[in-house]
């Protein structure tokens, strides 16, 4: 089981691009559900369902809601970590 540090209603930052959903690294969203394997009969992988604001030129204000693994988000109040080459 992964170490999940974000709870429902917390703001998170996407840590990598998700072009299939029109999302980019650094986009901010809000956790609407936390998925923990073994809790409440849930048998899927650990992760989050995150709601992102619509893009500035998005059609009809559609807000992408995306299921993400823990490694693809970080709390919004946590600075990004850079990897040195």
Short mmCIF file of C-alpha atoms in Angstrom, two decimals:
data_model
loop_
_atom_site.label_atom_id
_atom_site.label_comp_id
_atom_site.label_asym_id
_atom_site.label_seq_id
_atom_site.Cartn_x
_atom_site.Cartn_y
_atom_site.Cartn_z
CA UNK A 1 0.00 0.00 0.00
CA UNK A 2 1.29 3.47 -0.88
CA UNK A 3 1.84 6.21 1.65
CA UNK A 4 -1.00 8.65 0.94
CA UNK A 5 -0.39 12.11 2.44
CA UNK A 6 -3.26 14.04 0.87
CA UNK A 7 -6.84 14.02 2.10
CA UNK A 8 -10.17 14.90 0.49
CA UNK A 9 -10.74 18.60 -0.26
CA UNK A 10 -7.00 19.38 -0.27
CA UNK A 11 -5.45 21.25 -3.18
CA UNK A 12 -2.80 19.31 -5.12
CA UNK A 13 -0.39 19.98 -7.97
CA UNK A 14 0.06 17.62 -10.91
CA UNK A 15 3.66 16.37 -11.11
CA UNK A 16 3.64 15.30 -14.77
CA UNK A 17 1.80 16.00 -18.01
CA UNK A 18 -1.47 14.16 -18.71
CA UNK A 19 -2.10 15.10 -22.37
CA UNK A 20 -5.00 12.64 -22.71
CA UNK A 21 -6.93 14.79 -20.21
CA UNK A 22 -5.54 18.12 -21.42
CA UNK A 23 -3.57 18.60 -18.18
CA UNK A 24 0.01 19.78 -17.73
CA UNK A 25 2.60 19.44 -14.98
CA UNK A 26 1.94 22.17 -12.42
CA UNK A 27 -1.84 22.27 -12.92
CA UNK A 28 -3.72 22.54 -9.63
CA UNK A 29 -6.80 20.59 -8.64
CA UNK A 30 -8.76 19.48 -5.58
CA UNK A 31 -8.92 15.91 -4.27
CA UNK A 32 -12.54 14.75 -4.29
CA UNK A 33 -11.83 11.14 -3.25
CA UNK A 34 -8.94 9.20 -1.71
CA UNK A 35 -8.62 5.53 -2.71
CA UNK A 36 -6.88 3.28 -0.17
CA UNK A 37 -6.56 -0.41 -0.98
CA UNK A 38 -8.19 -2.54 1.69
CA UNK A 39 -10.42 0.20 3.13
CA UNK A 40 -14.17 -0.15 2.89
CA UNK A 41 -13.89 -3.15 0.59
CA UNK A 42 -11.91 -1.19 -2.03
CA UNK A 43 -9.56 -3.57 -3.87
CA UNK A 44 -8.05 -1.26 -6.51
CA UNK A 45 -4.76 0.61 -6.38
CA UNK A 46 -4.09 3.50 -4.00
CA UNK A 47 -4.64 6.91 -5.50
CA UNK A 48 -6.83 9.97 -5.80
CA UNK A 49 -9.73 11.31 -7.81
CA UNK A 50 -8.88 14.95 -8.53
CA UNK A 51 -11.08 17.69 -10.01
CA UNK A 52 -9.26 20.32 -12.06
CA UNK A 53 -10.62 23.73 -13.07
CA UNK A 54 -11.67 24.11 -16.70
CA UNK A 55 -9.06 25.43 -19.12
CA UNK A 56 -9.35 29.17 -19.87
CA UNK A 57 -10.71 28.41 -23.35
CA UNK A 58 -12.46 25.19 -22.32
CA UNK A 59 -15.83 24.27 -23.71
CA UNK A 60 -18.77 25.10 -21.42
CA UNK A 61 -16.67 25.13 -18.27
CA UNK A 62 -16.03 21.38 -18.25
CA UNK A 63 -13.91 20.43 -15.24
CA UNK A 64 -11.73 17.37 -15.82
CA UNK A 65 -12.09 14.77 -13.07
CA UNK A 66 -9.19 12.34 -13.19
CA UNK A 67 -8.07 9.30 -11.20
CA UNK A 68 -4.36 9.58 -10.43
CA UNK A 69 -1.73 7.44 -8.70
CA UNK A 70 -0.05 9.01 -5.65
CA UNK A 71 3.20 9.72 -7.49
CA UNK A 72 1.43 12.03 -9.97
CA UNK A 73 0.30 14.59 -7.37
CA UNK A 74 1.81 16.48 -4.47
CA UNK A 75 0.20 18.77 -1.90
CA UNK A 76 -0.07 22.33 -3.24
CA UNK A 77 1.80 23.69 -0.23
CA UNK A 78 4.82 21.41 -0.87
CA UNK A 79 7.59 22.83 -3.06
CA UNK A 80 8.48 20.90 -6.20
CA UNK A 81 11.58 18.75 -5.95
CA UNK A 82 14.10 18.96 -8.76
CA UNK A 83 16.18 15.98 -9.80
CA UNK A 84 19.81 16.79 -10.56
CA UNK A 85 21.40 15.19 -13.62
#
